[in-house]
Short mmCIF file of C-alpha atoms and ligand atoms in Angstrom, two decimals:
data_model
loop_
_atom_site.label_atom_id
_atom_site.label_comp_id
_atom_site.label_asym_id
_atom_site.label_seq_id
_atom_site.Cartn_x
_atom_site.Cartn_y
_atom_site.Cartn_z
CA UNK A 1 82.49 205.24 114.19
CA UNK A 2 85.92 203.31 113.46
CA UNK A 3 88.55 204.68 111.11
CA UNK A 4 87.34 205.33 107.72
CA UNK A 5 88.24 201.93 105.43
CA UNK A 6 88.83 203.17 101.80
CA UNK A 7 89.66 200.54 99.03
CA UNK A 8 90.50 202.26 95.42
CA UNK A 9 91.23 199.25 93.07
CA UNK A 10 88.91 197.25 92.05
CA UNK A 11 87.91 195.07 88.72
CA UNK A 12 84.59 194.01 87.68
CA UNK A 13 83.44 191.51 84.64
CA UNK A 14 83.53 194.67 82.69
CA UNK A 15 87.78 193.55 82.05
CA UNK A 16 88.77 190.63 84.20
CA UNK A 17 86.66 190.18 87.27
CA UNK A 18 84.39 187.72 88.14
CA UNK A 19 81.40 189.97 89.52
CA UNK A 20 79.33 192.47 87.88
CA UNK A 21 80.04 196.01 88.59
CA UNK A 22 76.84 196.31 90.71
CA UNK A 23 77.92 193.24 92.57
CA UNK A 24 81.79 194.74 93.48
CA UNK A 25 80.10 197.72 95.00
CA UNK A 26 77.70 195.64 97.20
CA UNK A 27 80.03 193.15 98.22
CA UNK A 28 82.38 196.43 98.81
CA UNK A 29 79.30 197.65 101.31
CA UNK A 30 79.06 194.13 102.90
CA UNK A 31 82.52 193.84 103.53
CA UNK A 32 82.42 196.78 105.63
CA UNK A 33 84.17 199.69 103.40
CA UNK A 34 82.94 203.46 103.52
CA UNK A 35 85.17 203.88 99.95
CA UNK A 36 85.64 201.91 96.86
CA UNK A 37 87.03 202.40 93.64
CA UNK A 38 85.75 200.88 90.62
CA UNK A 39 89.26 200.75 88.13
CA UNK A 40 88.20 197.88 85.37
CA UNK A 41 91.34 197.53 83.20
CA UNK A 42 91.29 200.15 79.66
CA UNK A 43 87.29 201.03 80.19
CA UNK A 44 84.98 202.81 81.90
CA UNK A 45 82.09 200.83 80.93
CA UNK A 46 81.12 199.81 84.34
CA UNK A 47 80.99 203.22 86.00
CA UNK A 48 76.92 203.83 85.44
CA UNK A 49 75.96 200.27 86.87
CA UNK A 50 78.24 200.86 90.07
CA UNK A 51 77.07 204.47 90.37
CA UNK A 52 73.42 202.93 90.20
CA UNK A 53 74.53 200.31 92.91
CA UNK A 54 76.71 202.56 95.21
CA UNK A 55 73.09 204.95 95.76
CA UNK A 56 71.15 201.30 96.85
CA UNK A 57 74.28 199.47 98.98
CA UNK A 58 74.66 203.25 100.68
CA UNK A 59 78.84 203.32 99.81
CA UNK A 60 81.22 206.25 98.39
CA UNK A 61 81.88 205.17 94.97
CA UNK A 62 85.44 206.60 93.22
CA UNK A 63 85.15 206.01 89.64
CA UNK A 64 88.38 205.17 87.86
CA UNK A 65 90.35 202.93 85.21
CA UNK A 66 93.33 200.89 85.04
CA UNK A 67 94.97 201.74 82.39
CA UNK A 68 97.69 199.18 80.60
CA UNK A 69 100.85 201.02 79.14
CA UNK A 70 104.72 200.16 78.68
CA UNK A 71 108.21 201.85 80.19
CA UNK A 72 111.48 200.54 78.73
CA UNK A 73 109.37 197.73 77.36
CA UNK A 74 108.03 196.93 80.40
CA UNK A 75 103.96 196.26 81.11
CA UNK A 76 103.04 198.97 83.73
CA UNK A 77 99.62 199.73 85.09
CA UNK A 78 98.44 203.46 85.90
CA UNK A 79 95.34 203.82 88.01
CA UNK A 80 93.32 206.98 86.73
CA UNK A 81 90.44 208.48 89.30
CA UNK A 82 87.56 210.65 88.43
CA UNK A 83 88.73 211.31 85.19
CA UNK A 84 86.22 212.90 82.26
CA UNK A 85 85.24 209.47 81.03
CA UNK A 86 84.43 211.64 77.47
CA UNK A 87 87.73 213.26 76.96
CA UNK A 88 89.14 212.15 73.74
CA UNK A 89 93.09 211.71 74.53
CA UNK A 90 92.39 209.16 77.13
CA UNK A 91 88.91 207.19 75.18
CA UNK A 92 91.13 207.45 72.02
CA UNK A 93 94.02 205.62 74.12
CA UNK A 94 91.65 203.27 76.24
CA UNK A 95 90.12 202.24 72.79
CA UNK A 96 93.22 201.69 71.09
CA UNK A 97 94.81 199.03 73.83
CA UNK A 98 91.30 197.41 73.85
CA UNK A 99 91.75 196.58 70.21
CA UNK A 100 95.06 195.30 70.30
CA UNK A 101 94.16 193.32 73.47
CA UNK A 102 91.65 190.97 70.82
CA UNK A 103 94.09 190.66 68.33
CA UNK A 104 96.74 189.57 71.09
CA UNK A 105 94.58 187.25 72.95
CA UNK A 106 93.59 185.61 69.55
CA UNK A 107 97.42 185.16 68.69
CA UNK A 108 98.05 183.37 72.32
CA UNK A 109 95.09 180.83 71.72
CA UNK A 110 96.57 180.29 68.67
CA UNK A 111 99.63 179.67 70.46
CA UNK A 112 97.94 177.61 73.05
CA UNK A 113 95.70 175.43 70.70
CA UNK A 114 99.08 173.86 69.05
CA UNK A 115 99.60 171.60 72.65
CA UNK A 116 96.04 172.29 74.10
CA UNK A 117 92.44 172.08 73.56
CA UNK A 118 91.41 175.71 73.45
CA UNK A 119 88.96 177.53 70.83
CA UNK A 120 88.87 181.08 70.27
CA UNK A 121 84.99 180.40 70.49
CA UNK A 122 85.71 178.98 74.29
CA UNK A 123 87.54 182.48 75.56
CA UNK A 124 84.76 184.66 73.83
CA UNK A 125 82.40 182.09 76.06
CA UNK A 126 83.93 182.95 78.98
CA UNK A 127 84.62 186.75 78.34
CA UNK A 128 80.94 187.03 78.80
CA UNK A 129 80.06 191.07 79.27
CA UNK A 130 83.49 192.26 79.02
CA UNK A 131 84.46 194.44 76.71
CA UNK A 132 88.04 194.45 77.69
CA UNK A 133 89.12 190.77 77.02
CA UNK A 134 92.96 189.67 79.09
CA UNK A 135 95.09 186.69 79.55
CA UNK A 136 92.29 186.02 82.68
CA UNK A 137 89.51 185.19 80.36
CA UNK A 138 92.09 182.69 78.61
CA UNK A 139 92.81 181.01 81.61
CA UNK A 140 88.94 180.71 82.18
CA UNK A 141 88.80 178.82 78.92
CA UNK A 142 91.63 176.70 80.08
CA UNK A 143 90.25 176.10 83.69
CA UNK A 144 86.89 175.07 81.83
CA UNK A 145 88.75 172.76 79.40
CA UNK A 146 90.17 170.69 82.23
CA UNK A 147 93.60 171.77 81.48
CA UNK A 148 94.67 173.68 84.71
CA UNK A 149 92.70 174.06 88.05
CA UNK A 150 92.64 177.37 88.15
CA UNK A 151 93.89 181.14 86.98
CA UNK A 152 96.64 181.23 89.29
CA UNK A 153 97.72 177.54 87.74
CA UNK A 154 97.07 179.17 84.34
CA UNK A 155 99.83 182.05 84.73
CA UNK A 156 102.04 179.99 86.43
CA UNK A 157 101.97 177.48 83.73
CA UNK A 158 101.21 178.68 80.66
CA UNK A 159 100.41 182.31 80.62
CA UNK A 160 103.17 184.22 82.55
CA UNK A 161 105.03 186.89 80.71
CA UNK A 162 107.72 184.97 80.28
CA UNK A 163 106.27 181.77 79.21
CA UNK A 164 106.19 180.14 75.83
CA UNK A 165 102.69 181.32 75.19
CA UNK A 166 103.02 185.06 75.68
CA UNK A 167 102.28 187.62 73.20
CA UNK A 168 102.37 191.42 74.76
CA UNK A 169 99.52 194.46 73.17
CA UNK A 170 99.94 198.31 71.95
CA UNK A 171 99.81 200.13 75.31
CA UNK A 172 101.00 203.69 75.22
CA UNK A 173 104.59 204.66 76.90
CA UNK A 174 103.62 205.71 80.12
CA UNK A 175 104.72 209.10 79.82
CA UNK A 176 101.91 209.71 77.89
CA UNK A 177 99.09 207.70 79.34
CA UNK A 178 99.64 210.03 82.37
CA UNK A 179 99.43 212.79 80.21
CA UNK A 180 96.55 211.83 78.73
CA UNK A 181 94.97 210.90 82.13
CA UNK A 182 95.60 214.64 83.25
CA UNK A 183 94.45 216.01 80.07
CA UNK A 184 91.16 214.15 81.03
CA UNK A 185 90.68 215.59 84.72
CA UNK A 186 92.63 212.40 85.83
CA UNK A 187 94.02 211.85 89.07
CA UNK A 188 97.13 209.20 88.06
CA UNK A 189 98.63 207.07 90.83
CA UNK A 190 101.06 203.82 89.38
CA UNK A 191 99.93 200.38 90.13
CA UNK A 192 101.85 198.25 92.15
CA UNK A 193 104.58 199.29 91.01
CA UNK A 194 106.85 197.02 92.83
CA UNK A 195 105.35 193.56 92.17
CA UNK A 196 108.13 191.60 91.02
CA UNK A 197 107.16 188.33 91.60
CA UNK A 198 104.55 188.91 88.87
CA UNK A 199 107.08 189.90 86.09
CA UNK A 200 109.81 192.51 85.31
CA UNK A 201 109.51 195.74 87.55
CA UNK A 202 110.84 199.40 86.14
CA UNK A 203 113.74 200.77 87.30
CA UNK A 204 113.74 203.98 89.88
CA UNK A 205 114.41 206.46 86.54
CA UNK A 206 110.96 205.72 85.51
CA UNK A 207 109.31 207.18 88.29
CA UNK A 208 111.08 210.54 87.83
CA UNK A 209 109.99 210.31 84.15
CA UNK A 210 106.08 209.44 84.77
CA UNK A 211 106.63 212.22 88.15
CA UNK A 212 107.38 214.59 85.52
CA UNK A 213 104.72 213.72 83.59
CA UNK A 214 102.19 214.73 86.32
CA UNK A 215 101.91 211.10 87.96
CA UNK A 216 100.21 211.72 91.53
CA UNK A 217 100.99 208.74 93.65
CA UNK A 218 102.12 205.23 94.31
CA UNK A 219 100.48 202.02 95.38
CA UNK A 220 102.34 201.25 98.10
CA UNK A 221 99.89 198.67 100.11
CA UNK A 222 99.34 195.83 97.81
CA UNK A 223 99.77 192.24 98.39
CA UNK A 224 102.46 191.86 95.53
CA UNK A 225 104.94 194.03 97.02
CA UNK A 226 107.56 192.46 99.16
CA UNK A 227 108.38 194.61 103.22
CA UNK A 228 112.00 195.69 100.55
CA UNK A 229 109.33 196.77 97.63
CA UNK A 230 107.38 199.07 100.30
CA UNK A 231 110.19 200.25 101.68
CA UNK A 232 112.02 201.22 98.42
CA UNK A 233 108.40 202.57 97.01
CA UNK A 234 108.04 204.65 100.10
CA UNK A 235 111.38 206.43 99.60
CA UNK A 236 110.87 207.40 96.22
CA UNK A 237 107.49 208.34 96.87
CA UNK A 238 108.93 210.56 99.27
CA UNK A 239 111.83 212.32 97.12
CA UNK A 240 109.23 212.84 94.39
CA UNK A 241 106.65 214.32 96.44
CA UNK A 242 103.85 211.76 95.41
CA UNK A 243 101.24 210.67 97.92
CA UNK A 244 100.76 206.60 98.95
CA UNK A 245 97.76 204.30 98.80
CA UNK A 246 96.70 201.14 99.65
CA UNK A 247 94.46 198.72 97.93
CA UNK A 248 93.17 194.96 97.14
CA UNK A 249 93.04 194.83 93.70
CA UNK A 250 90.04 192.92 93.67
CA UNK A 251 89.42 190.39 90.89
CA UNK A 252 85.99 188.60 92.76
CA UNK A 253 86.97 184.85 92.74
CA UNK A 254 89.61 185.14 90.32
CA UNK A 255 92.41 185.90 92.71
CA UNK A 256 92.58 185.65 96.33
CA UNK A 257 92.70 189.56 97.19
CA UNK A 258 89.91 190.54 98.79
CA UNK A 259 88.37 193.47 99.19
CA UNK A 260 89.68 196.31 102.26
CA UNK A 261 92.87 193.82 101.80
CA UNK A 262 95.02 197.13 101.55
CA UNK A 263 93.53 200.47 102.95
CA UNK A 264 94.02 204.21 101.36
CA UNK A 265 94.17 207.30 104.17
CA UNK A 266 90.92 209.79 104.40
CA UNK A 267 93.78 212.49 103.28
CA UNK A 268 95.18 210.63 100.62
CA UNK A 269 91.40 210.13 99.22
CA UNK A 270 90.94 214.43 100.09
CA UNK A 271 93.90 214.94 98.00
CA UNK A 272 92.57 212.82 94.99
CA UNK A 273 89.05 214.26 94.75
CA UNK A 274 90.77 217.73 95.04
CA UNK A 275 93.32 217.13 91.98
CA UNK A 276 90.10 215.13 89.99
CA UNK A 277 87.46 216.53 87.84
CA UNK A 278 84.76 215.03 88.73
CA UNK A 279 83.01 213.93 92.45
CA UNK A 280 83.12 211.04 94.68
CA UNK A 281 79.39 209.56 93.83
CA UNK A 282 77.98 209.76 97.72
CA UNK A 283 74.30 208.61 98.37
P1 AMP B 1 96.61 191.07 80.75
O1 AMP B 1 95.94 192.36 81.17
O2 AMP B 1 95.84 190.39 79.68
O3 AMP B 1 98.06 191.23 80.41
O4 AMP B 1 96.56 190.10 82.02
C1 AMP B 1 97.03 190.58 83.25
C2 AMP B 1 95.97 190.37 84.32
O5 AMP B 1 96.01 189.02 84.69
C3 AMP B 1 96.22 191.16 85.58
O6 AMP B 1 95.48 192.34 85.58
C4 AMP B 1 95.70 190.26 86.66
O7 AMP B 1 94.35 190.56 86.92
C5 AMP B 1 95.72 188.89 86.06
N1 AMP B 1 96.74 188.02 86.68
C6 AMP B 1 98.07 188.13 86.60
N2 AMP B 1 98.67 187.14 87.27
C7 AMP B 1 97.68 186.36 87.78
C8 AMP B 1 97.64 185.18 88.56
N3 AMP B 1 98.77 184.57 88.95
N4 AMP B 1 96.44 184.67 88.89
C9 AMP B 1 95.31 185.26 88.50
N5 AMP B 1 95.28 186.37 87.75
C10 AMP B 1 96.44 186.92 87.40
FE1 FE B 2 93.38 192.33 86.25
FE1 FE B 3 97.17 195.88 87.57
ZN1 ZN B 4 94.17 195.82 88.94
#
């Protein structure tokens, strides 16, 4: 048996990936991984289909969220593991972004539709089963209009946080998603945390914040962060006492990561299920 290949962020057409949750977990188990998380951006909606498909592909399932909140104005992404998925700080939160995230992607379109042609009716098309919509399911609309090639053209373009077209959602302060993700059993680790070619990154003081908060770990391994980003990540991971994982962020076809990309250690994954409230789903 080779070393133990554990991949805890994920995204299924439940929020912006191209694949059904069943589908993430098999290709997960074809691609050769003994661990993957599920972590569809603001919901848990997924977790019962990729349970249901982790027992048939024979593959440990970690059951999680993304969830979207804000530091010093900034966007900032908080992975949650084996949380509660009924306790009512987080759902109440989770709930609350999701309904700002329609109002926000209907503003952009409306943005968009002034020099392009894009319908409101044409992103609900190619939301499909999600029931968290994003700026990915926009540039769908786009790609299928003719307009760009593809999502990565779309961002760069059009839909980039600081583009002409952007319009940012309610997210809570981080502080308190963490909190809330705790409150609910959570296990909270910050999303690449360094990926500054994306957008604006937070400043070190925010990690001591969200570290007092109860925050558990850093991404580390994750193909937006520069060799200076992992370095820099490392040592503050290290002065705050919070463990380090690795992932691929896996969107399907929707981005190039692909899955076992980025790799978490067995202990790291020990730790995590020890901290969470509920179990790692193993056939
Ligand atoms: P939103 O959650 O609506 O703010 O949109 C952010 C999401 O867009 C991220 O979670 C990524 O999945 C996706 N994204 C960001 N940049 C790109 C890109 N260059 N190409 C494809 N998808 C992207
Ligand atoms: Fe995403
Ligand atoms: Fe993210
Ligand atoms: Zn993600």
């Amino acid at each position: 048996m080779g070393p133990v290949r554990i991949d805890l962020h994920t995204h299924s057409t439940a929020s912006d990936g191209t694949e059904v949750p069943g589908d993430v977990v098999a290709a997960a188990a074809a691609a050769g991984l003994d661990v993957v998380a599920l972590t569809d951006h603001d919901t848990t909606a997924g977790w019962v289909e990729a349970t249901d498909s982790a027992r048939r592909h024979g593959i440990d399932l970690v059951l999680g969220t993304e969830v979207s909140a804000r530091a010093h104005g900034i966007s900032i992404h908080l992975l949650s593991y084996l949380q509660d998925p009924t306790a009512l700080a987080l759902t109440h939160e989770l709930d609350r972004t999701a309904e700002a995230r329609v109002g926000r992607a209907r503003s952009i379109v409306e943005l968009l539709a002034q020099d392009y042609p894009i319908t409101w009716d044409d992103v609900v098309a190619q939301s499909r089963d999600a029931v968290v919509l994003g700026r990915p399911h926009i540039a769908d609309a786009l790609v299928e209009r003719g307009v760009v090639p593809d999502r990565d053209a779309a961002f760069a373009r059009l839909l980039r946080a600081d583009g002409p077209y952007h319009v940012p959602h309610y997210a809570p302060a981080g502080v308190d998603a963490v909190r809330a993700i705790r409150a609910a059993g959570g296990v909270p680790v910050f999303a690449h945390p360094g990926a500054d070619a994306r957008g604006e990154i937070v400043p070190d003081d925010v990690f001591d914040a969200l570290a007092e908060a109860g925050l558990a770990g850093l991404e580390v391994d994750h193909r937006d962060h520069s060799p200076a980003q992992r370095t820099r990540l490392t040592a503050i991971a290290q002065r705050l006492g919070l463990f380090v994982t690795g992932s691929s962020d896996y969107h399907g076809s929707g981005k190039a990561n692909r899955l076992g990309e980025n790799l978490t250690g067995p202990e790291v994954l020990a730790e995590i299920e020890d901290q969470g409230t509920t179990k790692v789903v193993r056939p």
